[in-house]
Coordinates of C-alpha atoms and ligand atoms in Angstrom, one line a residue:
X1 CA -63.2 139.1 -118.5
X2 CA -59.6 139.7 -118.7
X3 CA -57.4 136.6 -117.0
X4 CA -56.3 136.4 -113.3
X5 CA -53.2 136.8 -111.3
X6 CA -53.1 135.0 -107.9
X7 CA -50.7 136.4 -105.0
X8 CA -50.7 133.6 -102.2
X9 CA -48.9 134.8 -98.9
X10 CA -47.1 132.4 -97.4
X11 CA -43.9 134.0 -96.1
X12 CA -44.9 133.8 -92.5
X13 CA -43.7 132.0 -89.4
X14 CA -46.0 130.6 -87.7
X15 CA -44.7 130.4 -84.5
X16 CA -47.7 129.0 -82.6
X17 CA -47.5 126.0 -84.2
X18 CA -43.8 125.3 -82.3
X19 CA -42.7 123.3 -85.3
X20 CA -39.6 123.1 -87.4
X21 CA -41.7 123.1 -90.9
X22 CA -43.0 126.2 -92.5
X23 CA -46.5 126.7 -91.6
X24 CA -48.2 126.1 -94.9
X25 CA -46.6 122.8 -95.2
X26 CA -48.5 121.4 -92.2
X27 CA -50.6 119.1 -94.4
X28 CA -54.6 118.0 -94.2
X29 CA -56.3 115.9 -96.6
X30 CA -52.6 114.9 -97.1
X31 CA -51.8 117.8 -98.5
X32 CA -49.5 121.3 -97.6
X33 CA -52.3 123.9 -96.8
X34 CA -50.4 125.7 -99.4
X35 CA -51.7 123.2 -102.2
X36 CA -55.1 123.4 -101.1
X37 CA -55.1 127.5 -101.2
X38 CA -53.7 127.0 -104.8
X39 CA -56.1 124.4 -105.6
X40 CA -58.9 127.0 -104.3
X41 CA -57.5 129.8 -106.4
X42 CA -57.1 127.4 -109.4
X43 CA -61.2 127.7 -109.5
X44 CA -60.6 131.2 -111.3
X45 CA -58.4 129.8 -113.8
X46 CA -55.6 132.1 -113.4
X47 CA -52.7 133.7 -115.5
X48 CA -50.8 133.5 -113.4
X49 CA -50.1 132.2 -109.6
X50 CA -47.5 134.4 -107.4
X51 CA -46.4 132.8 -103.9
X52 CA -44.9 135.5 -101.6
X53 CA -42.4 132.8 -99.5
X54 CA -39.7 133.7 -96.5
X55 CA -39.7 131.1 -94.1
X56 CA -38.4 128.0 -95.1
X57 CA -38.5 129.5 -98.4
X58 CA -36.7 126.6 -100.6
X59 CA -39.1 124.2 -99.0
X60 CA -42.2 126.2 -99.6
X61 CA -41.0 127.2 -103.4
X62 CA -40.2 123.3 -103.7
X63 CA -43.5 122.6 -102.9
X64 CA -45.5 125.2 -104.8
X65 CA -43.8 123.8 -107.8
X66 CA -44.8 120.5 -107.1
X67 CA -48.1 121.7 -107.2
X68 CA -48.1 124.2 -110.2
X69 CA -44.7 123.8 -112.2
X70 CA -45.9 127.4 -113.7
X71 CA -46.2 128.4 -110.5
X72 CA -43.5 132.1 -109.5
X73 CA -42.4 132.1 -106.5
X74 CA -41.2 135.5 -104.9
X75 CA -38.9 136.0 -101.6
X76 CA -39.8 138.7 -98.8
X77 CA -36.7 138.5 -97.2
X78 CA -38.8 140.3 -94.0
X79 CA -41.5 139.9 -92.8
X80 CA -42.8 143.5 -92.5
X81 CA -47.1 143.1 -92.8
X82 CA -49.5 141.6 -95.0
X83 CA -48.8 145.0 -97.6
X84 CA -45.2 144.6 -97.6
X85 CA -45.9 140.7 -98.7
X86 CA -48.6 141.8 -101.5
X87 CA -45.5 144.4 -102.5
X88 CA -43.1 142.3 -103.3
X89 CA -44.8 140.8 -106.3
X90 CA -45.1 144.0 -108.3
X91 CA -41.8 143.7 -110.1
X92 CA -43.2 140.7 -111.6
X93 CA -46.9 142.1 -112.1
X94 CA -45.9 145.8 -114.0
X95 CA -47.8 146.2 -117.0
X96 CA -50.2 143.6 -116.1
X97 CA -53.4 143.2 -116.9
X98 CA -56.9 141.6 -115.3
X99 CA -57.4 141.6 -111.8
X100 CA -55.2 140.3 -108.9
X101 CA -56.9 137.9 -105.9
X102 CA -54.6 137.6 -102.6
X103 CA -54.6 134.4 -100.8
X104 CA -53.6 133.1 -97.7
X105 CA -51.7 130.2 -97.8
X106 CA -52.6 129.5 -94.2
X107 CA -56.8 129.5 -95.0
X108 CA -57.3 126.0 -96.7
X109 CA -60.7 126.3 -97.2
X110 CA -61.8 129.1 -98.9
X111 CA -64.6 128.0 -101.7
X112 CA -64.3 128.6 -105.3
X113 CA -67.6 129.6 -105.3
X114 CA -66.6 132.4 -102.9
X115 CA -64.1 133.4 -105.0
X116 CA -65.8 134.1 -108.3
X117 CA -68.6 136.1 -105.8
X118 CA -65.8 138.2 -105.3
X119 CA -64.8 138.5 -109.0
X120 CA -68.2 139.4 -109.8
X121 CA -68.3 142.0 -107.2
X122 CA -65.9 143.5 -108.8
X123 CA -68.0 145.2 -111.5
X124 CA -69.5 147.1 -108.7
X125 CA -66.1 148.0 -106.8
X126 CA -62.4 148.7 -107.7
X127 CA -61.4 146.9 -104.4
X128 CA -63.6 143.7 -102.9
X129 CA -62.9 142.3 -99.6
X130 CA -63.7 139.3 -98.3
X131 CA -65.8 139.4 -94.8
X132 CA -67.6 136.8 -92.5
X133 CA -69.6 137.4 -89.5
X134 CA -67.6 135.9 -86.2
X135 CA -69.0 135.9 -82.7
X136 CA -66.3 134.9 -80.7
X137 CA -63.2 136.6 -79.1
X138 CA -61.4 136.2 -82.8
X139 CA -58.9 139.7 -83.2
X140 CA -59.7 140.0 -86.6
X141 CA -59.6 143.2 -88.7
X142 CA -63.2 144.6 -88.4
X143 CA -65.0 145.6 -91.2
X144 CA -66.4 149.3 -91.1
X145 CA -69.1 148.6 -93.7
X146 CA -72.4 150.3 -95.0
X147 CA -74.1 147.0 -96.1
X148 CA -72.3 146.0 -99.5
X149 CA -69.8 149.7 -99.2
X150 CA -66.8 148.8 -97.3
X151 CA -65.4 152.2 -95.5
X152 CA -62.3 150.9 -94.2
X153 CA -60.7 148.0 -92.3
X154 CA -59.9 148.4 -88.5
X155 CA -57.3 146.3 -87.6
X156 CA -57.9 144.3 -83.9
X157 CA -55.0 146.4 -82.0
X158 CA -56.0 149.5 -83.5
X159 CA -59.8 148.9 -82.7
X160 CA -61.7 151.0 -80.4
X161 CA -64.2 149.0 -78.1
X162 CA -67.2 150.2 -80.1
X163 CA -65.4 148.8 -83.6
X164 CA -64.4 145.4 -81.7
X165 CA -68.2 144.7 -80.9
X166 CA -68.5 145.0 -84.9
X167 CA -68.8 141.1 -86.1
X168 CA -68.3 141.7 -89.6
X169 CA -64.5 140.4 -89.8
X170 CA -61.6 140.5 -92.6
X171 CA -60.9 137.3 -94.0
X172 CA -57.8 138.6 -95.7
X173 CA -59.0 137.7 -99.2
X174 CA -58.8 140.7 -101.6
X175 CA -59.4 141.3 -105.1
X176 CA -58.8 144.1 -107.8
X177 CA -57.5 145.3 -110.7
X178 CA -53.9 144.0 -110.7
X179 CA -52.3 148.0 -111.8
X180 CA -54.3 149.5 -109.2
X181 CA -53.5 146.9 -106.7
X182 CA -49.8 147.5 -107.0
X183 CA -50.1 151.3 -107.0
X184 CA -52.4 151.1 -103.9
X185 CA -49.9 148.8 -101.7
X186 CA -46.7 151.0 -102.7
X187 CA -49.0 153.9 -100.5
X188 CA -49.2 152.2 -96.9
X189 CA -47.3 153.1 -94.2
X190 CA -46.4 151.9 -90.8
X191 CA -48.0 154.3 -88.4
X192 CA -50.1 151.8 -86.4
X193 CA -50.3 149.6 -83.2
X194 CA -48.3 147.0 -84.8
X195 CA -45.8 149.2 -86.8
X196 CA -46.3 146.7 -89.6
X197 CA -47.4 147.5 -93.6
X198 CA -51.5 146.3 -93.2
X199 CA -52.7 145.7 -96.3
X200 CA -56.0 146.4 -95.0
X201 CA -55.0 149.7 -95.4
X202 CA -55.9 149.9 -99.1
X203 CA -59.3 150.4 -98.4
X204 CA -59.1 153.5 -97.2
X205 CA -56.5 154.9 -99.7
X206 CA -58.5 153.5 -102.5
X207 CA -61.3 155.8 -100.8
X208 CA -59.7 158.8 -101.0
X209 CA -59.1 158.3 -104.4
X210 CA -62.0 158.0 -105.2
X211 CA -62.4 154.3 -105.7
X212 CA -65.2 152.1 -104.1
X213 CA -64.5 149.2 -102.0
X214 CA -66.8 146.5 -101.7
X215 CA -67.4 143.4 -99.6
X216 CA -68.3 139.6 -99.8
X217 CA -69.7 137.7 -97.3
X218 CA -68.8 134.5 -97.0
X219 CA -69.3 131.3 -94.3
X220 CA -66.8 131.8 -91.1
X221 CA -65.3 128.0 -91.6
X222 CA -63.9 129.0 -95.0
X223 CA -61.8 131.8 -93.4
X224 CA -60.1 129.5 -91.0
X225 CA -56.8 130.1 -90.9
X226 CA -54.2 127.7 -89.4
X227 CA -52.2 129.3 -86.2
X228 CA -51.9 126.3 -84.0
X229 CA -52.2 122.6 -83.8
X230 CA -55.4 122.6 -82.7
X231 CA -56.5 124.6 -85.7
X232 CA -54.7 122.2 -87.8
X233 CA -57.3 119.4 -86.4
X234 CA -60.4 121.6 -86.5
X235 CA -59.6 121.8 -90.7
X236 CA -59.2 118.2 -91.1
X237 CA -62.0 117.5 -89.9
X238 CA -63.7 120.3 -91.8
X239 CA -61.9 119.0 -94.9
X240 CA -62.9 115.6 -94.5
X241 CA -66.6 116.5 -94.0
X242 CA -66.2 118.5 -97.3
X243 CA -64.3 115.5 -99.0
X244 CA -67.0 112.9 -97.7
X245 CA -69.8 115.0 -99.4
X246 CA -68.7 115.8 -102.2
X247 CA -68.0 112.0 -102.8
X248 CA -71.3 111.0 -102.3
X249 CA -73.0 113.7 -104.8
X250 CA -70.7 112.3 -107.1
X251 CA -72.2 108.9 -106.7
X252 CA -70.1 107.3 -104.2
X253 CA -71.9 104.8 -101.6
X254 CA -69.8 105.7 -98.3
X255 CA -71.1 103.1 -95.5
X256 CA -69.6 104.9 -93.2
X257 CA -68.4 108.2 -94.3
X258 CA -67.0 109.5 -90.7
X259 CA -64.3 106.6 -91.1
X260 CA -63.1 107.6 -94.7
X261 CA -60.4 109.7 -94.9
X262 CA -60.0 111.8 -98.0
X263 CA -56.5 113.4 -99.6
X264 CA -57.1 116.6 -101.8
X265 CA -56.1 114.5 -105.0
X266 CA -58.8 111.7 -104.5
X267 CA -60.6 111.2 -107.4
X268 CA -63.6 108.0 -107.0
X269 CA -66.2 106.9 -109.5
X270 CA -69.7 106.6 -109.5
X271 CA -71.6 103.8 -107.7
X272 CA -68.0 102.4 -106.4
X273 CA -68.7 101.8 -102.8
X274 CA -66.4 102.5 -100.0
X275 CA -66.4 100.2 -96.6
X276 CA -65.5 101.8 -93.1
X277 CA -62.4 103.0 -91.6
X278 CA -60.5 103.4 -95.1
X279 CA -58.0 105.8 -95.7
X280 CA -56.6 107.8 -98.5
X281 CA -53.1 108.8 -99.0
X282 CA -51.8 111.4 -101.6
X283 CA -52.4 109.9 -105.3
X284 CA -55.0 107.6 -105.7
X285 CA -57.5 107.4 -108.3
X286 CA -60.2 104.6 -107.7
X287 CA -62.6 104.2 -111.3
X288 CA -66.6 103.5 -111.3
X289 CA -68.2 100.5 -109.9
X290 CA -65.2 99.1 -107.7
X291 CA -65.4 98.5 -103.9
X292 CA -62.6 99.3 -101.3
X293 CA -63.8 97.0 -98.0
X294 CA -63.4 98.2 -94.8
X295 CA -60.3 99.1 -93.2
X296 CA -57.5 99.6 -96.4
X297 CA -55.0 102.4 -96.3
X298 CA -54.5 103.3 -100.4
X299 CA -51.7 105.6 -101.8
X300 CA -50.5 106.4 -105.2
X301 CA -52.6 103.7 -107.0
X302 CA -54.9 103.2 -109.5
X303 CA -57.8 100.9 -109.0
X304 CA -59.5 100.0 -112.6
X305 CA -63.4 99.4 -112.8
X306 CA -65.3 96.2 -111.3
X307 CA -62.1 95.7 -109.0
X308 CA -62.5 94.5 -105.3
X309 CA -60.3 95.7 -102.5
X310 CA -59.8 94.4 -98.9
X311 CA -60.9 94.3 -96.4
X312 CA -57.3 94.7 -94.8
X313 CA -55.1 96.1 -97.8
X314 CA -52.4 97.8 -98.3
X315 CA -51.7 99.9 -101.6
X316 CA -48.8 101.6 -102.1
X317 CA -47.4 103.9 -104.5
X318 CA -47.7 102.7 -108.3
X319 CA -49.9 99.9 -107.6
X320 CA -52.3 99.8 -110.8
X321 CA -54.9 97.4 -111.0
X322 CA -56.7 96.9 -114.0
X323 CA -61.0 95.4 -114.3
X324 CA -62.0 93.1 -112.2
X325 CA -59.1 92.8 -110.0
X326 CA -59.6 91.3 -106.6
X327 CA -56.7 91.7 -103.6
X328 CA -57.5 90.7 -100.4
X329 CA -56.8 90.3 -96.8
X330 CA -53.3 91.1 -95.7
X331 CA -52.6 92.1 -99.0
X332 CA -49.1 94.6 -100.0
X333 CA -48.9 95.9 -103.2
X334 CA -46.1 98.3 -104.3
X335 CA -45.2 99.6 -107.8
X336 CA -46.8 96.4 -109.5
X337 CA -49.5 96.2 -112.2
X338 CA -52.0 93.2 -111.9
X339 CA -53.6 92.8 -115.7
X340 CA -57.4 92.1 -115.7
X341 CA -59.0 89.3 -113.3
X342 CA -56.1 88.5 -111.5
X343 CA -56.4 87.4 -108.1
X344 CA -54.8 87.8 -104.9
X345 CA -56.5 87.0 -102.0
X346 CA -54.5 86.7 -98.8
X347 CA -51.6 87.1 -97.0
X348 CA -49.3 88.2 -99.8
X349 CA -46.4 90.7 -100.7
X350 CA -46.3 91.8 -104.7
X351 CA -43.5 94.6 -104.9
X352 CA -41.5 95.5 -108.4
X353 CA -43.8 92.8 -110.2
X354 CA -45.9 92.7 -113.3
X355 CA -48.9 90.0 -113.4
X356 CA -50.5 88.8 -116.4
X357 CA -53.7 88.6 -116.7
X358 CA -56.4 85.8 -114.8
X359 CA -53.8 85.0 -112.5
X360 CA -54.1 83.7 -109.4
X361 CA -51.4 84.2 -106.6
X362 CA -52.1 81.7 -103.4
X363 CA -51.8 83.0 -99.8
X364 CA -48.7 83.9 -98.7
X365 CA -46.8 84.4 -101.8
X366 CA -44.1 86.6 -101.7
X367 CA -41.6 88.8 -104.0
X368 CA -38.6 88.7 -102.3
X369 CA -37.8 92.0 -104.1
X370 CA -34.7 93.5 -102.3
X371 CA -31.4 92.2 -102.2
X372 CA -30.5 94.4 -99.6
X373 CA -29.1 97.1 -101.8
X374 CA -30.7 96.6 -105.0
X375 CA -34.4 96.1 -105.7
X376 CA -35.4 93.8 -108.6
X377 CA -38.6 92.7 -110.8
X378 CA -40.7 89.8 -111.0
X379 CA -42.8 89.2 -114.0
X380 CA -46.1 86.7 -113.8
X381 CA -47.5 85.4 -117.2
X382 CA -51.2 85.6 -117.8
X383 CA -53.5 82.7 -116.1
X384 CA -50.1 81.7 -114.2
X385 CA -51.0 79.7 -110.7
X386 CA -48.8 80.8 -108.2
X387 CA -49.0 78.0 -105.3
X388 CA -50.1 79.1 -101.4
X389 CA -46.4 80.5 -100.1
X390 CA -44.4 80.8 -103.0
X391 CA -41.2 82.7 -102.4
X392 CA -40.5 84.2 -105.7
X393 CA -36.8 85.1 -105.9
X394 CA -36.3 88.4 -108.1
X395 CA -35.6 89.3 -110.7
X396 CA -37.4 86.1 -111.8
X397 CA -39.7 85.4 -114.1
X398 CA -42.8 82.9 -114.6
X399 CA -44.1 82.3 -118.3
X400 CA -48.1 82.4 -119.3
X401 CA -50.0 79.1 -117.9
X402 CA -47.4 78.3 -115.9
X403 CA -47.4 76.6 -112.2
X404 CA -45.6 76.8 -109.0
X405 CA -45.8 74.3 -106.3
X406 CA -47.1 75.6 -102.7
X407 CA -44.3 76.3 -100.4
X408 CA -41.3 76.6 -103.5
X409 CA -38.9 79.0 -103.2
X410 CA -38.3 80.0 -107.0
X411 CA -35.1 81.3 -108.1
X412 CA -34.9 80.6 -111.5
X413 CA -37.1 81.3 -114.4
X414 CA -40.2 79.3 -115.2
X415 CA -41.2 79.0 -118.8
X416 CA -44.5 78.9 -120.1
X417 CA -46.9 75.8 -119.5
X418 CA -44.4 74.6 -117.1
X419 CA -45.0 73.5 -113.0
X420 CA -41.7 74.7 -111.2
X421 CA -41.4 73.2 -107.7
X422 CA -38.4 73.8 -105.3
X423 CA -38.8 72.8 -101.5
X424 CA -37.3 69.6 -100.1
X425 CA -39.2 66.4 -100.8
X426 CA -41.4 64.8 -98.2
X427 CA -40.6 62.1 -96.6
X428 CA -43.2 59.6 -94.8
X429 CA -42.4 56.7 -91.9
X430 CA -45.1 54.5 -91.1
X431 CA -46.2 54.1 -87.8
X432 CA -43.3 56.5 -86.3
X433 CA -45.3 59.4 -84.3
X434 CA -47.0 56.6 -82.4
X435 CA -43.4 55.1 -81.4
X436 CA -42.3 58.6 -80.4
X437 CA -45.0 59.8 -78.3
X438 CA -44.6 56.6 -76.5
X439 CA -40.6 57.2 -76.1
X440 CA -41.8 61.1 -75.0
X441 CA -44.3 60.0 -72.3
X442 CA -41.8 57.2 -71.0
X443 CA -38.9 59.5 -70.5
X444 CA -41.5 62.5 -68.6
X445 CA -42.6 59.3 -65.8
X446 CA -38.9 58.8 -65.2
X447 CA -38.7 62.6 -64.5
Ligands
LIG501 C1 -54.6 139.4 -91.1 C2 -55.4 140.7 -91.4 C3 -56.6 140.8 -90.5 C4 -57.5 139.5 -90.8 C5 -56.7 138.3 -90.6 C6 -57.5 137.1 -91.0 C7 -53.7 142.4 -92.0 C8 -53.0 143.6 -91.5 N1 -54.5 141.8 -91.1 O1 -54.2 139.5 -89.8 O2 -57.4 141.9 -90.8 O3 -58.6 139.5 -90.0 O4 -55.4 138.3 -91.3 O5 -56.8 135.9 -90.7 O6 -53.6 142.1 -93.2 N2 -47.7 137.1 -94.3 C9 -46.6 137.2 -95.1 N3 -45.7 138.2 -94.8 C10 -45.8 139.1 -93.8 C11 -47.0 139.0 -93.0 C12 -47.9 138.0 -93.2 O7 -46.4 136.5 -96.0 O8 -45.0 140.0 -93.7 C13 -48.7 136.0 -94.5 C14 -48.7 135.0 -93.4 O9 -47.9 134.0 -93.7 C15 -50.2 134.6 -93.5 C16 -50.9 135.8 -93.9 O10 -50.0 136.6 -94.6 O11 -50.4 133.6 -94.4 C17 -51.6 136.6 -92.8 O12 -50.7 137.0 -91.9 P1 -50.9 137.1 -90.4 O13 -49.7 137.6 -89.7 O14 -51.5 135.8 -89.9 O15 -52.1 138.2 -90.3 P2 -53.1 138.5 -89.1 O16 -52.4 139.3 -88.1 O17 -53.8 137.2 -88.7
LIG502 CA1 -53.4 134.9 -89.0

């Protein structure tokens, strides 16, 4: 089969969500909606991957390219229907070849299982739509269909009563030869309710050409497209669900799946088990066999085989820890890389730091990173001992099989085999707390 181009439409308003931000880069799963249509139409393995932007254009191009630097981005300056959108890629798609799909980049959860349906219906049809059955007071297009032969689409404002009691509804998603795509959306006009280009009209102009027109059916929740806030939480939640079971058929133990919270980019290993009430931010990558306790909130970071997380951690972006890690309770960890075995088990902040392997960093132990303006690195040996509340004073560095005493505050370096203590000396006088308490209680009687 020749390759695919994708045309995602995302140059629209979306007013009813009363926000400032383009309304595909409202995020779920951590993510823009706009990343997980691409990620969707990604499934087909395309050519090529047009976004139609207009409002909040830079922002929208900005963040397709984060997504897919290949990615062409297209402005519709107006926003004059869903055909004038699909029109303004044609400069870019003359002489092309293959088929085109159009996206949404307000429908996050279309399957790309649906969307190779709808590739394969295309042997039997020059133009496949994508339907589902919906019940409720939804004003979608209806689709005038003879079981699998699609006669035209009926837009909601130009339905009679008898085509709104139809529940076979248009999803949006289309699909056909890229050449005949194009010529079909340079033939609709504006004569309807809403006076706007619909592409739905290419149904019935590919008709009287000639052409068939074909439909897939798929599930209602993959259609759902994002118009409001409360939208926005229905596909979370539909998301998660999604996120949660796929993680299990890959071999992931979830104790508690409702608590875990999944980004699009979350990739865990077999037979690693995940506690309750954890969440995952954009970026994180957890390997097999590793456990993440109950409540940790992980982003950006990379958690190596055989390592133990939480319960209570924090991971933050470019945290990397190798086998057999363990961080614990009240644990921080920001762009630092912990070697094999070390251990951190309470209480602690590790930012800009490197730490050598089979360490072991005592409770409360703390880079003292930032200078203010600048931030600086600390580098740990291997099989170093860090001593419980250790202020380590960057950019400092402690050599292999080195020592630190509990409570030092260590500014200079430390070199190898060596125990570095810096707090003030104790000092001990016999019998004194008894001669004070005494002096205390006297002076309360006098009053
Ligand atoms: C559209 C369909 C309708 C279908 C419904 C499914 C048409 C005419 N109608 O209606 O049959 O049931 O989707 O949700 O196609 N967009 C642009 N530029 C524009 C207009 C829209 O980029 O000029 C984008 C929007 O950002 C959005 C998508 O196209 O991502 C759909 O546009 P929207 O206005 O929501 O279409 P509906 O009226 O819902
Ligand atoms: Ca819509």
């Amino acid at each position: 089969m020749a390759g695919v181009s994708l045309i995602i439409l995302a140059a629209g308003m979306g007013s009813r969500m009363n926000s400032d931000l383009p309304k595909v880069l409202h995020r779920i799963g951590a993510a823009p909606l706009l990343h997980h249509a691409m990620q969707a139409g990604r499934a087909l393995d395309p050519d090529r991957t047009i976004v139609v932007t207009g409002h909040g254009a830079d922002a929208v191009d900005a963040a397709a390219r984060a997504f897919d630097p290949e990615v062409e981005t297209v402005r519709q300056t107006e926003q004059l229907g869903t055909g004038h959108a699909v029109a303004q890629a044609a400069p870019l798609l003359a002489g092309q070849t293959g088929d085109a799909v159009v996206l949404y980049g307000d429908t996050p959860l279309i399957r790309p299982e649906t969307l190779e349906a709808m590739r394969a219906a295309r042997a039997r049809h020059a133009v496949v739509v994508l339907g589902f059955h919906h019940h409720g007071a939804g004003r979608y297009g209806r689709l005038i269909a003879e079981g699998e032969a699609l006669e035209k689409i009926v837009e909601y404002k130009d339905a009679t009563e008898d085509q709104r009691a139809v529940t076979l509804c248009n999803s949006g998603v289309v699909c056909a030869d890229a050449g005949t795509l194009m010529d079909l959306v340079a033939r609709i006009g504006t004569a309807n309710a809403a006076g706007e280009y619909y592409l739905t009209d290419i149904v019935e102009i590919a008709r009287a050409r000639g052409l068939t027109a074909g439909v897939v059916i798929c599930d209602e929740a993959e259609t759902l497209g994002i118009n409001t806030r409360q939208e926005l939480a229905a596909a979370e939640a539909a998301f998660q669900t999604r996120a949660r079971a796929e993680a299990q058929e890959n071999g992931v133990t979830l104790t508690a799946p409702d608590t875990v919270f999944f980004a699009l980019d979350t990739v865990v290993g077999r037979d690693t088990v995940i506690g309750p009430n954890v969440v995952f931010g954009p970026g994180v990558t957890v390997e097999s066999e590793a456990e993440i306790r109950p409540f940790c909130h992980l982003e950006g970071c990379h958690i190596s085989r055989l390592a133990t997380v939480g319960p209570f951690a924090r991971l933050r972006p470019g945290a990397e820890l190798a086998e057999d890690v363990h961080v614990g309770n009240f644990v921080e960890i920001k762009n630092a890389i912990l070697d094999e075995g070390v251990k951190v088990g309470h209480l602690t902040y590790l930012g800009d730091a490197h730490v050598g392997e089979r360490t072991n960093i005592g409770a409360g132990t703390i880079t003292c990173n930032y200078d203010g303006v600048n931030k600086h690195k600390t580098t740990i040996g291997p099989r170093v001992f860090i001593g419980s509340n250790t202020m380590l004073v960057a950019p400092v560095t402690v050599g292999r099989d080195a020592m630190t005493g509990s409570g030092s505050v260590i500014t200079e370096d430390v070199p190898a085999e060596a125990l570095a203590i810096g707090r003030a000396r104790q000092v001990t006088k016999p019998g004194l707390a008894v001669k004070l308490m005494d002096l205390f209680l006297s002076k309360k009687k006098k009053g």
